Structure formats: C-alpha cells, structure tokens
Coordinates of C-alpha atoms in Angstrom, one line a residue:
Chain A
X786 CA -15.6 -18.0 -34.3
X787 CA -12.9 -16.1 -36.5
X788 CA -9.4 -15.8 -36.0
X789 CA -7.1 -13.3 -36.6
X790 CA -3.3 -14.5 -36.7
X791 CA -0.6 -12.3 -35.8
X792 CA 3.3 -12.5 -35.3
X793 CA 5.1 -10.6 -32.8
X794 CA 8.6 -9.4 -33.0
X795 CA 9.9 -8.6 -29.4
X796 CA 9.8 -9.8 -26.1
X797 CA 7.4 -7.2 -24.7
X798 CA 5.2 -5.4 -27.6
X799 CA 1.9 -3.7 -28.0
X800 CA -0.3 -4.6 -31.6
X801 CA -3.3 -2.8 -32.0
X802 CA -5.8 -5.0 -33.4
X803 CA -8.7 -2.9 -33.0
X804 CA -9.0 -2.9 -37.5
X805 CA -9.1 -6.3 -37.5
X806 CA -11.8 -6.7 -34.8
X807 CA -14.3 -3.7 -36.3
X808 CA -13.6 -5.9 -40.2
X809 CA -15.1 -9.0 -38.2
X810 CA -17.6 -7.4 -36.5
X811 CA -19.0 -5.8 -39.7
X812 CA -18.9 -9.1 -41.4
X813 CA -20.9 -11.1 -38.2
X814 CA -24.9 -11.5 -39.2
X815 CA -24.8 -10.0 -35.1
X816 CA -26.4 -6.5 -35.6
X817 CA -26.6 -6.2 -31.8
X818 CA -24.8 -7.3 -29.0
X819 CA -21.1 -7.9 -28.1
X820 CA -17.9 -8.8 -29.7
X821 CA -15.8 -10.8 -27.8
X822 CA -12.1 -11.1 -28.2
X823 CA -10.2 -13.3 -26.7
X824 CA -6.4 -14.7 -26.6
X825 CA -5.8 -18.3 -26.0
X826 CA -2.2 -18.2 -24.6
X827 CA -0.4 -17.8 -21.2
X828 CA 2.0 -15.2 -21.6
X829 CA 0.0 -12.7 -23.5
X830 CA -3.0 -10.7 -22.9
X831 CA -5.5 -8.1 -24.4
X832 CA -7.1 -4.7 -23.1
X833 CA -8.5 -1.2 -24.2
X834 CA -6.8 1.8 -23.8
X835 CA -5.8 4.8 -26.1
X836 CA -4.1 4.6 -29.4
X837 CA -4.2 8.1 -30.5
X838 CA -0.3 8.6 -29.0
X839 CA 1.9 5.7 -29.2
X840 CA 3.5 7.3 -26.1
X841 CA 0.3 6.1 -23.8
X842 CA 1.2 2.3 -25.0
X843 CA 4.5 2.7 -24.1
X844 CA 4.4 3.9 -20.7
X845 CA 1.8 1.2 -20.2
X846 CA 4.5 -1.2 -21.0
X847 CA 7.3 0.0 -18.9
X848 CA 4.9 0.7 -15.7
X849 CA 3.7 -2.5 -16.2
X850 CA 7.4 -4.1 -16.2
X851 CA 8.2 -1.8 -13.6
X852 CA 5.4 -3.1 -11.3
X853 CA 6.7 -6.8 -11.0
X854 CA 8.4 -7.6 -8.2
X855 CA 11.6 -8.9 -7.9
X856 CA 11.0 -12.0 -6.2
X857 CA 12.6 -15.4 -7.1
X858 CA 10.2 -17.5 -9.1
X859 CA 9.9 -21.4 -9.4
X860 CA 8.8 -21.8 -12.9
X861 CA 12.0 -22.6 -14.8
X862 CA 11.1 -21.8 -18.4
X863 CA 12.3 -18.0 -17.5
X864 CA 8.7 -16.6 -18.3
X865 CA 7.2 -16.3 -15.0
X866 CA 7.2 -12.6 -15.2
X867 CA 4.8 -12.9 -18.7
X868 CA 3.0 -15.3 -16.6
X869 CA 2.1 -13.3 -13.7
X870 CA 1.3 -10.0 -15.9
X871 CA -1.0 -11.8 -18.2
X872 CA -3.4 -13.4 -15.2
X873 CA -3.4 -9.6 -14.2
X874 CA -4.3 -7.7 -17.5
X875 CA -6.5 -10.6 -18.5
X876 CA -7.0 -12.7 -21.8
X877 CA -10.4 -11.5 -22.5
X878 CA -12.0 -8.3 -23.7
X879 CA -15.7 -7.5 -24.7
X880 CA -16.5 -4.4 -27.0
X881 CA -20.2 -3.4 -27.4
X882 CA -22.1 -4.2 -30.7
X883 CA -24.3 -1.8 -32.6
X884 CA -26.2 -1.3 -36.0
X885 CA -23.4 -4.1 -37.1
X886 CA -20.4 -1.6 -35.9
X887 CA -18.0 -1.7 -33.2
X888 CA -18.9 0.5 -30.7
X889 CA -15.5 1.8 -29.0
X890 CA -15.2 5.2 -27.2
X891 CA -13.6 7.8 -29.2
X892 CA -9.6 7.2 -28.3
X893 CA -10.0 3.7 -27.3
X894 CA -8.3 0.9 -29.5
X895 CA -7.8 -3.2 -28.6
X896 CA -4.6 -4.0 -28.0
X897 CA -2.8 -7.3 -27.9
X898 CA -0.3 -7.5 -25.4
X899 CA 2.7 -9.7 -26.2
X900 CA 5.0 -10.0 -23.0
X901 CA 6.9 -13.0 -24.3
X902 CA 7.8 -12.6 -27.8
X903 CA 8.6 -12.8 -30.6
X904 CA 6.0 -15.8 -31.5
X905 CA 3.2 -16.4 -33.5
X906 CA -0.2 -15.9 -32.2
X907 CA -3.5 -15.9 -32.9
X908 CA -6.7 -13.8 -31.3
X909 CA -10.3 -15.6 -31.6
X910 CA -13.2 -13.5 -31.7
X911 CA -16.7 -14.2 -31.1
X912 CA -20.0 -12.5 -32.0
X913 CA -22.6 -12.6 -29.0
X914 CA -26.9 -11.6 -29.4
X915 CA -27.9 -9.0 -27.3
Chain B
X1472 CA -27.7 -0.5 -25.7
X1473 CA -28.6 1.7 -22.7
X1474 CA -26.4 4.8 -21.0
X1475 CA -25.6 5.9 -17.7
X1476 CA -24.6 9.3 -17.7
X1477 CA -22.2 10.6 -14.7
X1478 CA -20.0 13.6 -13.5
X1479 CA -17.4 13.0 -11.5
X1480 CA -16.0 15.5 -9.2
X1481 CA -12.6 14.4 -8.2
X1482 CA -9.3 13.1 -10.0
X1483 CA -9.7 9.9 -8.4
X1484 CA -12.8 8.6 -7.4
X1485 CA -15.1 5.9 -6.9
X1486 CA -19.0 5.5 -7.8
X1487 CA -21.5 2.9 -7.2
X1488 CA -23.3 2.0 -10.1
X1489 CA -25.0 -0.6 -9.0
X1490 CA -28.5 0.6 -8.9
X1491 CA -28.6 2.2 -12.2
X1492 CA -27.4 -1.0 -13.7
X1493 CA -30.1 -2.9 -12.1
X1494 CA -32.7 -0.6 -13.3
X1495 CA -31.8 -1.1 -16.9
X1496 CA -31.6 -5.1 -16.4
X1497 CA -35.1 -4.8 -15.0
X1498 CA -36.2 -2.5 -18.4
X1499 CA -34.6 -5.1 -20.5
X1500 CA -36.1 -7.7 -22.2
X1501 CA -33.5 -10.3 -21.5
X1502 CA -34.8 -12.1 -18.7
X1503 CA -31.6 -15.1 -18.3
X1504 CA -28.5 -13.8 -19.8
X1505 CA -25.6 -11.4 -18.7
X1506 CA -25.5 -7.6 -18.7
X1507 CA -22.5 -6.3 -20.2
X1508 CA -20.9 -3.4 -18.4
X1509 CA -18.7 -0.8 -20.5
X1510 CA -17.0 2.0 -20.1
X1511 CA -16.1 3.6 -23.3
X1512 CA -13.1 6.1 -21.6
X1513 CA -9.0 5.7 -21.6
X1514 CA -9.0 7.2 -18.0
X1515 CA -11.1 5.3 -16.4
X1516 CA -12.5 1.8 -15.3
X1517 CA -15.1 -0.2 -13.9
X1518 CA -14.6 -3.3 -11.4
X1519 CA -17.2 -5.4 -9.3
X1520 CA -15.7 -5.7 -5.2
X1521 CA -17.5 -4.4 -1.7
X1522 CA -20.0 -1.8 -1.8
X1523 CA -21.1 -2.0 2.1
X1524 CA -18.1 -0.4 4.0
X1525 CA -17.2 2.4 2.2
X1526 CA -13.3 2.3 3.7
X1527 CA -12.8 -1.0 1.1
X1528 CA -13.3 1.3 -2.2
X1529 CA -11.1 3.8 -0.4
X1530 CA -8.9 1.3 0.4
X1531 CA -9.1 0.2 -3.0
X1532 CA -7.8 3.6 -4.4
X1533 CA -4.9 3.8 -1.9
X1534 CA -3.4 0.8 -3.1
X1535 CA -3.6 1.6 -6.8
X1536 CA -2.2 4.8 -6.3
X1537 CA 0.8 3.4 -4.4
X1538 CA 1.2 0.4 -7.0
X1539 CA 2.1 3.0 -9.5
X1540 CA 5.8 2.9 -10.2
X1541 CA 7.8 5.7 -10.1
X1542 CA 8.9 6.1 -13.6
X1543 CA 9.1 9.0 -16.0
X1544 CA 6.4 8.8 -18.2
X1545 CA 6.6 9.7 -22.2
X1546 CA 2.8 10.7 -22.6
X1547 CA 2.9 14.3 -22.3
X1548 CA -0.6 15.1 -20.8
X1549 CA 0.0 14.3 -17.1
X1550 CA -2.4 11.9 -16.7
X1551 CA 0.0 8.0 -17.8
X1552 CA -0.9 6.8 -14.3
X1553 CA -4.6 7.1 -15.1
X1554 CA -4.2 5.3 -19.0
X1555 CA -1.7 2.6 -16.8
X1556 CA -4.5 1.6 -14.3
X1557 CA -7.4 1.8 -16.9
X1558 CA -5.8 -0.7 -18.7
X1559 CA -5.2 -3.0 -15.7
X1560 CA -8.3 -2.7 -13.9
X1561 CA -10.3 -3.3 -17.0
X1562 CA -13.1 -1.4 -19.2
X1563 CA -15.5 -3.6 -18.8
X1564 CA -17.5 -6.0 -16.4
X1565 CA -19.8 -9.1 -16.7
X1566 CA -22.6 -9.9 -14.6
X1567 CA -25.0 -12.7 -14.9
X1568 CA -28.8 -12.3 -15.2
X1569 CA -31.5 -14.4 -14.1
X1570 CA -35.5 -14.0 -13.9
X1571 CA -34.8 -10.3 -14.9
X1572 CA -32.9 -9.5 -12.3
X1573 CA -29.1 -8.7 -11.7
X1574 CA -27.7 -11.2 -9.6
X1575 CA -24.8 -10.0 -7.8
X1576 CA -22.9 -11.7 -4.6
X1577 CA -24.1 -10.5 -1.2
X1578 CA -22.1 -8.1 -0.7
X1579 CA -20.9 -7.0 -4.4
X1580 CA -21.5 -3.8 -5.9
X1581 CA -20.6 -2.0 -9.5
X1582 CA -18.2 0.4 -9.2
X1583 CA -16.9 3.1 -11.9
X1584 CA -13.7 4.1 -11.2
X1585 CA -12.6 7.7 -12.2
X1586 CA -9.1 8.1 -12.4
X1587 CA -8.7 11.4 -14.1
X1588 CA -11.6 13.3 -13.1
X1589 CA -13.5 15.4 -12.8
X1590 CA -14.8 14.8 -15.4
X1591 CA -18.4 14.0 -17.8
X1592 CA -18.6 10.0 -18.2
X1593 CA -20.9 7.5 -19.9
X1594 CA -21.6 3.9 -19.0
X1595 CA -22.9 1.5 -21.4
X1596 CA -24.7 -1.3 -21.1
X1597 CA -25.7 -4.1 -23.3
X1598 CA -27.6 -7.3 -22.3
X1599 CA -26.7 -10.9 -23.5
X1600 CA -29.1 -13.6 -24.3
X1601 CA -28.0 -17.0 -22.5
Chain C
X1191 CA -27.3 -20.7 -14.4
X1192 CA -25.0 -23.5 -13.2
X1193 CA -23.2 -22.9 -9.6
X1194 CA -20.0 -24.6 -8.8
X1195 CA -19.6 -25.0 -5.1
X1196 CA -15.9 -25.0 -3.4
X1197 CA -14.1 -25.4 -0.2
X1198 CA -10.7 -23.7 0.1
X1199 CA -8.8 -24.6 2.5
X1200 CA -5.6 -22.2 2.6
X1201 CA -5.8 -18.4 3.4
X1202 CA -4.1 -17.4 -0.7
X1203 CA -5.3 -20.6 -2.9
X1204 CA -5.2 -21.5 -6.0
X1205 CA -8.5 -24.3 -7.6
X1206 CA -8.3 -25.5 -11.5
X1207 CA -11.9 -25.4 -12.0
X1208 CA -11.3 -25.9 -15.6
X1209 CA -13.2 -29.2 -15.4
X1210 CA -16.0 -28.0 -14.1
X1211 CA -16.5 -25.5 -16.4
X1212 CA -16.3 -27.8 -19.7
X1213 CA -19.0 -30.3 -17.9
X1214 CA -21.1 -27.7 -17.5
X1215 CA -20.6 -26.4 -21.1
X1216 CA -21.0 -29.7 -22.4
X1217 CA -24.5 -30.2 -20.7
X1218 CA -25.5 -27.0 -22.2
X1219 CA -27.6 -26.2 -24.6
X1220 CA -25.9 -23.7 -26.3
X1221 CA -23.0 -25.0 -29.0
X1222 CA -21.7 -21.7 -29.7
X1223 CA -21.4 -18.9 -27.7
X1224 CA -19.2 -18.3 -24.8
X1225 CA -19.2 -19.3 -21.4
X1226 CA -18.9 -16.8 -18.7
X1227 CA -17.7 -17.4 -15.1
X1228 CA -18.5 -15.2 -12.5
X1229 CA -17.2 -15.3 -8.6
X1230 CA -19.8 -13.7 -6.4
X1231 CA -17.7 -12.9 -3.5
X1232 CA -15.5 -9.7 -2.9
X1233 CA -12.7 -11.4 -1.7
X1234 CA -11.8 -13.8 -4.4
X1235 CA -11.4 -13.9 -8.1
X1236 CA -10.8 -15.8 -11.6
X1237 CA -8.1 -15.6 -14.1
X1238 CA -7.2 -17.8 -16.9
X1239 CA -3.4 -19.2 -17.1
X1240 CA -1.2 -22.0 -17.4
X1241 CA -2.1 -25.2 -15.4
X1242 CA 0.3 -27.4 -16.8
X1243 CA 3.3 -26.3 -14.5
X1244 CA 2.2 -26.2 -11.0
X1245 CA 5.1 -23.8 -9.9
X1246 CA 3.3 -21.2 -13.0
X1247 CA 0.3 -20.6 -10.2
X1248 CA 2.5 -20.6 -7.3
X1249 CA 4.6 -17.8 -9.0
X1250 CA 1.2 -15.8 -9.4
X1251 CA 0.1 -16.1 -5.9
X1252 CA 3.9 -15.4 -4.7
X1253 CA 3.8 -12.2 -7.3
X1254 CA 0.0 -10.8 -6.1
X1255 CA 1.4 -10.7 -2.2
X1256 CA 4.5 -9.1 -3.0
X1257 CA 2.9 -6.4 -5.4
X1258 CA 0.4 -5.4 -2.5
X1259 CA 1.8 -1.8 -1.0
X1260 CA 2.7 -1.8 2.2
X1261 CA 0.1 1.3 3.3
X1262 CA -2.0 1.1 6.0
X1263 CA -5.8 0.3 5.6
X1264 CA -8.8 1.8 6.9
X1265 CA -11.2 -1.5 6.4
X1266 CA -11.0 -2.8 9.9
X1267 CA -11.6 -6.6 8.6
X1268 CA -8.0 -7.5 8.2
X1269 CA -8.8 -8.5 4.4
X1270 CA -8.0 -5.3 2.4
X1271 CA -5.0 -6.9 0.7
X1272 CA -8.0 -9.7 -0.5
X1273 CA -10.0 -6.7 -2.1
X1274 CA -7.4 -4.8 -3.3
X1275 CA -6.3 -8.0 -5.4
X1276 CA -9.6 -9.3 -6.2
X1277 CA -10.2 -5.8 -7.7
X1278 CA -7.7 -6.4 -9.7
X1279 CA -7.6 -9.4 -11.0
X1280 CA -11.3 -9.5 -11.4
X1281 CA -14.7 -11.2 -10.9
X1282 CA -15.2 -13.2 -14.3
X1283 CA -13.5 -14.3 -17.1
X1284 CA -15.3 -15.6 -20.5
X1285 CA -14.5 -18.0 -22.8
X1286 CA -15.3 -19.4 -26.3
X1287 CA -17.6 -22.4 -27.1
X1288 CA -17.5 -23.7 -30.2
X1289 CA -19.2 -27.0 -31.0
X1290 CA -20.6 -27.5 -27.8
X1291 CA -17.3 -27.6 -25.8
X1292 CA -15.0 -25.1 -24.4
X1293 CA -12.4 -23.5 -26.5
X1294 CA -9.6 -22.9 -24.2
X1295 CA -5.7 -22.6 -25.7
X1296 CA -3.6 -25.7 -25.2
X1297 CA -1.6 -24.5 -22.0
X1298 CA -4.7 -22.5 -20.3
X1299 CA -6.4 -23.4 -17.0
X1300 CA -9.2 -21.1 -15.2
X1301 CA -8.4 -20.6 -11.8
X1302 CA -10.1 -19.6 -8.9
X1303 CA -8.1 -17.3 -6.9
X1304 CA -9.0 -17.5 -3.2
X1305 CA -7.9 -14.4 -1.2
X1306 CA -9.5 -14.8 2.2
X1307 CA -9.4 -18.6 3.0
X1308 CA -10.3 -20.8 4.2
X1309 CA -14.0 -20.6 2.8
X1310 CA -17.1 -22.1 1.3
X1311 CA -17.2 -20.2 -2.1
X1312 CA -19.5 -20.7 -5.7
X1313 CA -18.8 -19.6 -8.9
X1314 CA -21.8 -19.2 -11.2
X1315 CA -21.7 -20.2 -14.6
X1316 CA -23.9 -18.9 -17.9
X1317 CA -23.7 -19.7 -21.5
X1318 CA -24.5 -16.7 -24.3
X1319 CA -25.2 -17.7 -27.6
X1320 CA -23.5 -16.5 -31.1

C-alpha cells in the first residue's frame, strides 16, 4: 500500500492528485487490473471529474455547498456539513489498470476533496490483479 | 479490459447495462472475484438501483435534476450540472463475482447514466481476482 | 463470498457493520488486497464515516431526508425517496487490507444505510488480492 501525503490550505478545496496516482501506478509490479485510491478520513472525500478548466472544480464545490440543507445538526464539533458531503461523494475511487498505466478517460483527473480544512492528509492507494 | 460501446440519444438519460456486463463476466476468465465497472467520461455516471419498473430510473432522474442548485455556474460550456452530478453519483461501480457469474441482488440492475447526451460513450470493464 | 445477514428495525437506519467486516477479513485468506462490500438490495446502501460520535450518523440520515426534492413520483411503491438516495450514496464501498486486517482511518465506521425499513437485508463481502 503507498501513501501519498498532502496538506490542505482551506476549509473547502479541490487537489488534483491524479500525478501522483499514475507515478504509483507505474511503479506497482500490477500490469493489469485496478488502482484503488482511497482516503481514510471523515470529512474529506475523492472522485473523478474534469481537470482541463479549473472552473468545472469550482462549480462542483459551490453546488455541492449549495446542496446542504440548512437543518440544525447535533454533532457539536461544527463539521457536520463535511460530514454529511463526504458519506455522499464517497472516500473511495477505483481507476482501471493497463500495460502498467493508468487508464483515465481523456479529461478526467482524481481529485481529493477537502471540505474541512486546512489539515494534513494522507491518500492510500492500492494496486489490485485483474 | 473489455468495452461497451453506447450512443445515447437524449441529454439525460438512463441505460441498462446489465446484460452486456454479464456477458463479458461470463467471457472472463475470473471465475470468483469482482468486475469493475468504469466509465471513463466527465458527463456521465454509472450507479447500481431497480431495473424492473422502469418509473424508479425515471424517478431517479427527476430527483437529480431538482437537487441541482440554482446557482450561476463559472464553466462556460453549459453543461456544470452534468460535471456536478457525475462527480456525485460516481464513475464507477463494483460488483462481486462468483462461479463466473455476475451476482447482482434480485431486483438490481447496471445503469449508465447520461447526463449530457446525446452523445458516443464507452464502458470499461476490468475483472478482479478475489 | 461472505454474507452478512441484518435486521433493521426503523424505516431510515443506520448499522456499524464495521465489525463484521474486519472478522471476515481476518478469516480470509487474502493479507493484502482490499475488501469490497456490496448491498444487494435497491433500497439501501453503504458509506464509510465517523462512528465515534453517534449524533455524526444521525446528522447524515437527518441531511439525506431533507435534501430529497419535494416532486412527485411516478413509482407507485411509496419508496422512491429510498431509491433516489440509495442511488446516490451507492451500493459498495472498498477498503484496504494490509496484513491480513482492515485498514480503515482512526475515526471511520462502514455503515449500512437502511432506506425502506424495517427489513431482513445481507451485504456480501469479497476480498481482491494486491
């Protein structure tokens, strides 16, 4: 399992990782199969969409914020919102495996989803046989 | 890694998959495992709920249309709503595999989702060893 | 393939099945891979999130109902809402295993997200190898 460590510097940002992922995919003795990427915290998340126009991560970010509703929530840390957007995007993605390379559509890139930063954190990735 | 080809013919719209996913887990020579759904577009998505009554997937579409919030979006090719939805339904699904053979709940089918059609689409599929 | 069996008891119910899943990944052969949970049933889900802080999960389930549009549906069940969210949320999540046991970040849980309650449900679980 590798890790790639990253540190975030706002409450809500997008980081695309996708450079790190393809480096650990071409250094994994897996030839075929699927790279799977996943983020082991509760207020942050990971998905696939564009990153040709930095305008496409934005709006993902405000629609997203704009889609919570406002409803009073009994966690008391103040997060709950991070909470409740994370379970929805999801702390998993899987990206297929080929000839050694990461196979990603042409304007897809991985993007780690901080929605309660700024913090450290860290993205483990693991190499699966097809 | 196998491909589904598929034209859409509708911005938003839904197509069982199911059976061409089944096929190529029947080809494969992974007999116990999962097969590894992708699709390898910004625009679209792929998700696993009721293929029997076709009003669910309908359904289905209402309520992400009318879950999109009314903002202004800074992308400038019209189609934000579509990468905001990609990105929370998901580009990929998982489904286990056992004596060969897709195994799937009763009543759960494969479902691409198009949400910027119409348009020409791949599917690809990969299958894990367990 | 390992099954999990559950009873739910409320209509919108949260189970920590995290348990479960690490026995199961502990009696498997497979020390590193990742373990892949899969809910065969169209009105229910998985997610991974916080399980320390009860009121975390409540906040979730509070947060799903309220982002449900008010529109009406043409599935003459009663249970759109449950496939609408399901959709959404998803039918598996997959996570690490790294020297024989489950690799999950200090403050994550898996949850199974019942939508439809009460119910007899399962959720299958499968181990890929690195």
């Amino acid at each position: 399992m590798d890790r790639i460590q990253l540190q975030t510097s706002r409450r809500r940002e997008l980081l695309d990782i996708t450079s790190f992922v393809a480096e650990a995919v071409a250094a994994s003795p897996v030839a075929e199969g699927v790279c799977h990427i996943f983020v082991p915290h509760t207020t942050a998340a990971v998905f696939i969409n564009e990153g040709a126009d930095p305008a496409v991560g934005e709006d993902i970010l405000e629609a997203l914020a704009a889609m919570l509703p406002k409803i009073p929530f009994k966690h008391m840390e103040g997060n709950a919102d991070a909470h409740v957007l994370a379970s929805l995007v999801g702390s998993s993605v899987t990206v297929p495996v080929s000839e050694g390379t990461l196979k990603l559509g042409t304007w897809q890139a991985i993007f780690f989803l901080e929605l309660d930063g700024p913090r450290r954190r860290e993205v483990w990735l693991s190499s699966l046989r097809a």
